[in-house]
XYZ file of C-alpha atoms in Angstrom:
269
model
C -41.040 3.963 -4.323
C -37.773 3.027 -6.012
C -36.082 6.116 -4.608
C -37.224 5.249 -1.078
C -35.875 1.702 -1.438
C -32.598 3.092 -2.726
C -32.209 5.356 0.295
C -33.257 2.581 2.681
C -30.580 0.174 1.450
C -27.981 2.935 1.073
C -28.473 4.296 4.589
C -26.116 1.780 6.334
C -23.371 2.619 3.848
C -23.737 6.358 4.351
C -23.820 5.930 8.138
C -20.655 3.830 8.027
C -19.016 6.416 5.765
C -19.991 9.282 8.062
C -18.944 7.560 11.299
C -15.738 5.833 10.258
C -14.392 7.991 7.418
C -15.719 11.553 7.576
C -15.879 11.929 11.372
C -12.285 10.706 12.013
C -10.959 12.990 9.283
C -12.810 15.985 10.723
C -11.558 15.098 14.217
C -7.943 14.810 13.057
C -8.179 18.100 11.161
C -9.669 19.846 14.209
C -7.098 18.298 16.555
C -4.243 19.479 14.321
C -5.048 23.066 15.328
C -4.812 22.281 19.054
C -1.752 23.118 21.118
C -0.506 21.213 24.153
C -2.751 23.376 26.349
C -5.808 22.782 24.166
C -5.872 26.283 22.666
C -6.329 27.012 18.954
C -3.053 27.473 17.076
C -1.433 27.004 13.682
C 1.958 26.469 15.287
C 1.847 22.740 14.612
C 1.873 23.367 10.868
C 4.582 26.020 11.254
C 6.734 23.589 13.240
C 6.212 20.885 10.633
C 7.161 23.177 7.735
C 10.227 24.608 9.494
C 11.551 21.366 10.964
C 14.202 19.574 8.961
C 13.402 16.390 10.878
C 9.781 16.287 9.735
C 10.716 17.181 6.171
C 13.239 14.329 6.166
C 10.564 11.984 7.517
C 8.223 13.111 4.741
C 10.892 12.429 2.124
C 11.655 9.033 3.682
C 7.969 8.090 3.731
C 7.464 8.990 0.067
C 10.758 7.412 -0.997
C 10.192 4.093 0.801
C 6.576 3.954 -0.385
C 7.803 4.561 -3.944
C 10.426 1.793 -3.711
C 7.961 -0.671 -2.180
C 5.449 0.120 -4.924
C 8.042 -0.332 -7.691
C 9.241 -3.653 -6.228
C 5.718 -5.026 -5.887
C 4.767 -3.826 -9.389
C 7.810 -5.484 -10.991
C 6.949 -8.763 -9.284
C 3.160 -8.560 -9.509
C 2.623 -7.894 -13.206
C 4.395 -11.039 -14.455
C 2.822 -13.122 -11.669
C -0.686 -11.825 -12.456
C -0.139 -12.362 -16.185
C 1.087 -15.942 -15.699
C -1.722 -16.837 -13.300
C -4.275 -15.479 -15.789
C -3.034 -18.039 -18.352
C -3.512 -21.066 -16.068
C -6.603 -23.237 -16.234
C -6.404 -23.692 -12.456
C -5.955 -19.972 -11.853
C -8.480 -19.924 -9.002
C -6.181 -22.230 -7.036
C -3.116 -20.051 -7.612
C -5.114 -16.923 -6.869
C -6.202 -18.458 -3.566
C -2.533 -19.019 -2.669
C -1.920 -15.313 -3.262
C -4.898 -14.276 -1.129
C -4.344 -16.658 1.797
C -1.414 -14.720 3.390
C -3.730 -11.720 3.790
C -5.808 -13.785 6.239
C -2.883 -13.940 8.671
C -2.497 -11.149 11.190
C 0.051 -8.531 10.163
C 1.850 -8.716 13.509
C 2.232 -12.500 13.225
C 3.724 -12.193 9.745
C 6.133 -9.529 10.970
C 7.324 -11.681 13.869
C 7.707 -14.614 11.483
C 10.152 -12.534 9.446
C 12.026 -11.632 12.630
C 12.504 -15.361 13.147
C 13.676 -15.780 9.554
C 15.999 -12.755 9.377
C 17.253 -12.684 12.989
C 20.760 -13.490 14.192
C 19.695 -17.050 14.956
C 17.094 -17.161 12.211
C 16.731 -19.618 9.380
C 18.774 -17.645 6.847
C 21.734 -17.022 9.140
C 21.700 -20.640 10.290
C 21.903 -21.706 6.643
C 24.709 -19.215 5.940
C 26.683 -20.544 8.897
C 26.055 -24.108 7.729
C 27.590 -23.448 4.303
C 30.516 -21.587 5.848
C 29.670 -18.012 4.878
C 28.901 -16.891 8.413
C 26.005 -14.909 9.817
C 25.151 -11.381 8.689
C 23.082 -8.511 10.065
C 19.845 -8.913 8.137
C 17.387 -7.302 10.525
C 17.227 -3.544 11.143
C 18.297 -2.661 7.610
C 16.598 -0.766 4.801
C 16.657 -3.887 2.638
C 14.905 -6.051 5.239
C 12.253 -3.385 5.783
C 11.478 -3.122 2.065
C 11.507 -6.920 1.692
C 8.926 -7.453 4.429
C 6.794 -4.478 3.383
C 6.800 -5.597 -0.262
C 5.847 -9.143 0.740
C 2.917 -7.891 2.808
C 1.683 -5.500 0.102
C 2.187 -7.928 -2.807
C -1.363 -9.397 -2.931
C -2.874 -5.921 -3.114
C -0.903 -5.221 -6.277
C -1.458 -8.627 -7.893
C -5.251 -8.743 -7.525
C -6.245 -5.552 -9.426
C -3.726 -6.304 -12.186
C -5.010 -9.864 -12.451
C -8.623 -8.650 -12.672
C -7.747 -6.228 -15.453
C -5.915 -8.957 -17.400
C -8.747 -11.513 -17.257
C -11.203 -8.780 -18.301
C -9.484 -8.395 -21.681
C -11.470 -10.023 -24.482
C -9.424 -12.808 -26.136
C -10.675 -11.627 -29.518
C -8.643 -8.416 -29.151
C -5.440 -10.367 -28.595
C -6.238 -12.791 -31.415
C -6.987 -9.894 -33.767
C -3.617 -8.325 -32.980
C -1.785 -11.592 -33.675
C -3.768 -12.225 -36.846
C -2.822 -8.778 -38.143
C 0.853 -9.673 -37.878
C 1.841 -8.248 -34.519
C 4.392 -10.199 -32.497
C 3.737 -11.380 -28.943
C 5.773 -8.479 -27.594
C 3.988 -5.932 -29.794
C 0.618 -7.365 -28.727
C 1.620 -7.086 -25.094
C 2.925 -3.533 -25.489
C 0.165 -2.162 -27.738
C -2.890 -4.128 -26.548
C -2.490 -5.865 -23.176
C -0.517 -3.199 -21.335
C -2.827 -0.263 -22.231
C -5.921 -2.306 -21.360
C -4.506 -3.210 -17.942
C -3.526 0.368 -17.090
C -6.517 0.784 -14.776
C -5.496 -2.320 -12.832
C -1.928 -1.039 -12.506
C -3.135 2.333 -11.224
C -5.478 0.623 -8.745
C -2.585 -1.532 -7.527
C -0.358 1.515 -7.118
C -3.031 3.168 -4.988
C -3.544 0.014 -2.923
C 0.191 -0.278 -2.186
C 1.604 3.249 -2.191
C -1.021 4.786 0.091
C -0.728 2.253 2.973
C 3.070 2.231 2.571
C 3.164 5.951 3.350
C 1.976 5.362 6.904
C 3.747 2.132 7.895
C 4.946 2.198 11.486
C 4.872 -1.286 13.024
C 7.126 -2.822 10.375
C 9.486 0.133 10.612
C 9.853 -0.517 14.344
C 10.145 -4.296 14.345
C 12.033 -4.876 11.087
C 13.715 -1.572 10.270
C 14.582 -0.597 13.830
C 15.664 3.004 14.306
C 17.210 3.104 10.823
C 13.844 3.551 9.107
C 11.992 6.639 10.359
C 8.792 7.646 8.577
C 5.772 9.842 9.247
C 3.869 6.792 10.484
C 6.556 6.311 13.134
C 6.282 9.985 14.122
C 2.497 9.739 14.485
C 2.862 6.712 16.756
C 5.479 8.564 18.813
C 3.335 11.681 19.300
C 0.130 9.832 20.169
C 1.574 7.123 22.424
C 4.761 8.614 23.910
C 4.886 12.417 23.895
C 1.083 12.751 24.084
C 1.285 15.665 21.644
C -1.912 14.796 19.825
C -1.981 18.116 17.987
C 1.350 17.466 16.282
C 0.421 13.856 15.620
C -2.831 14.996 13.998
C -0.937 17.559 11.914
C 1.290 14.820 10.509
C -1.851 12.767 9.908
C -3.355 15.615 7.879
C -0.158 15.817 5.819
C -0.400 12.091 5.120
C -4.055 12.399 4.108
C -3.168 15.207 1.678
C -0.324 13.097 0.250
C -2.714 10.171 -0.204
C -5.244 12.386 -1.989
C -2.512 13.613 -4.344
C -1.555 10.014 -5.159
C -5.191 9.134 -5.809
C -5.588 12.103 -8.163
C -2.389 11.275 -10.039
C -3.389 7.637 -10.526
C -7.085 8.214 -11.192
C -7.907 6.802 -14.606
C -11.580 6.062 -14.084
C -13.713 6.009 -17.136
C -10.797 5.969 -19.571
C -10.274 2.238 -19.852
C -11.730 -0.215 -22.349
C -14.483 -2.359 -20.889
C -16.284 -5.463 -22.044
């Protein structure tokens, strides 16, 4: 009876998984072997491997995703640690979560208004006599906006891993003569490793396939695989090549997940 109940309540999850995860992946993989005429071919993968343009896009995607992840990690760990010490941490955590409720496109256009030629920053620079500068369509502006958008997804898993640490472990370290820095390095940091890895997955993987921010904020300076996928599906109508790039991204994401998988190795309550 228990097994039947388990399957009954699990059925919606497995249906959702099959329809919206497995089926799209199978479709993309199948489509990647289709030529422009609909015939079976491996030429899409050959073109990808032999094209310097696609290899450069792959490098750019990994490099920008790496930089965005590093920036968000450097900011997120101290923020998560400080919030975890507050008595009113639920309030501060809500402030971190609230920006995720706003549509991504709206946030991107808001940054266009801030960084544009007649935006808030340039108006302030002109006011103090420095003069306006080209802030939009640069690598720095792209990474700034992308890091801002991804920041909550790095803070939350790190915060959860910090609050899960038993205070007695920290107190024991201090009582045994360890300094605050030694306690952080030898106790807190190892125990929050799972949260850091989860945050890296949550930021690095989506950052690999960014395309809207690259268009609106980075302009033509920032070209990634996500941009190429958009171009092939919406402009050139070469769905086979677009699917091939999608398969490459999926493989890259799986590699990242394997490299940052630390399940079952952490210390739990």
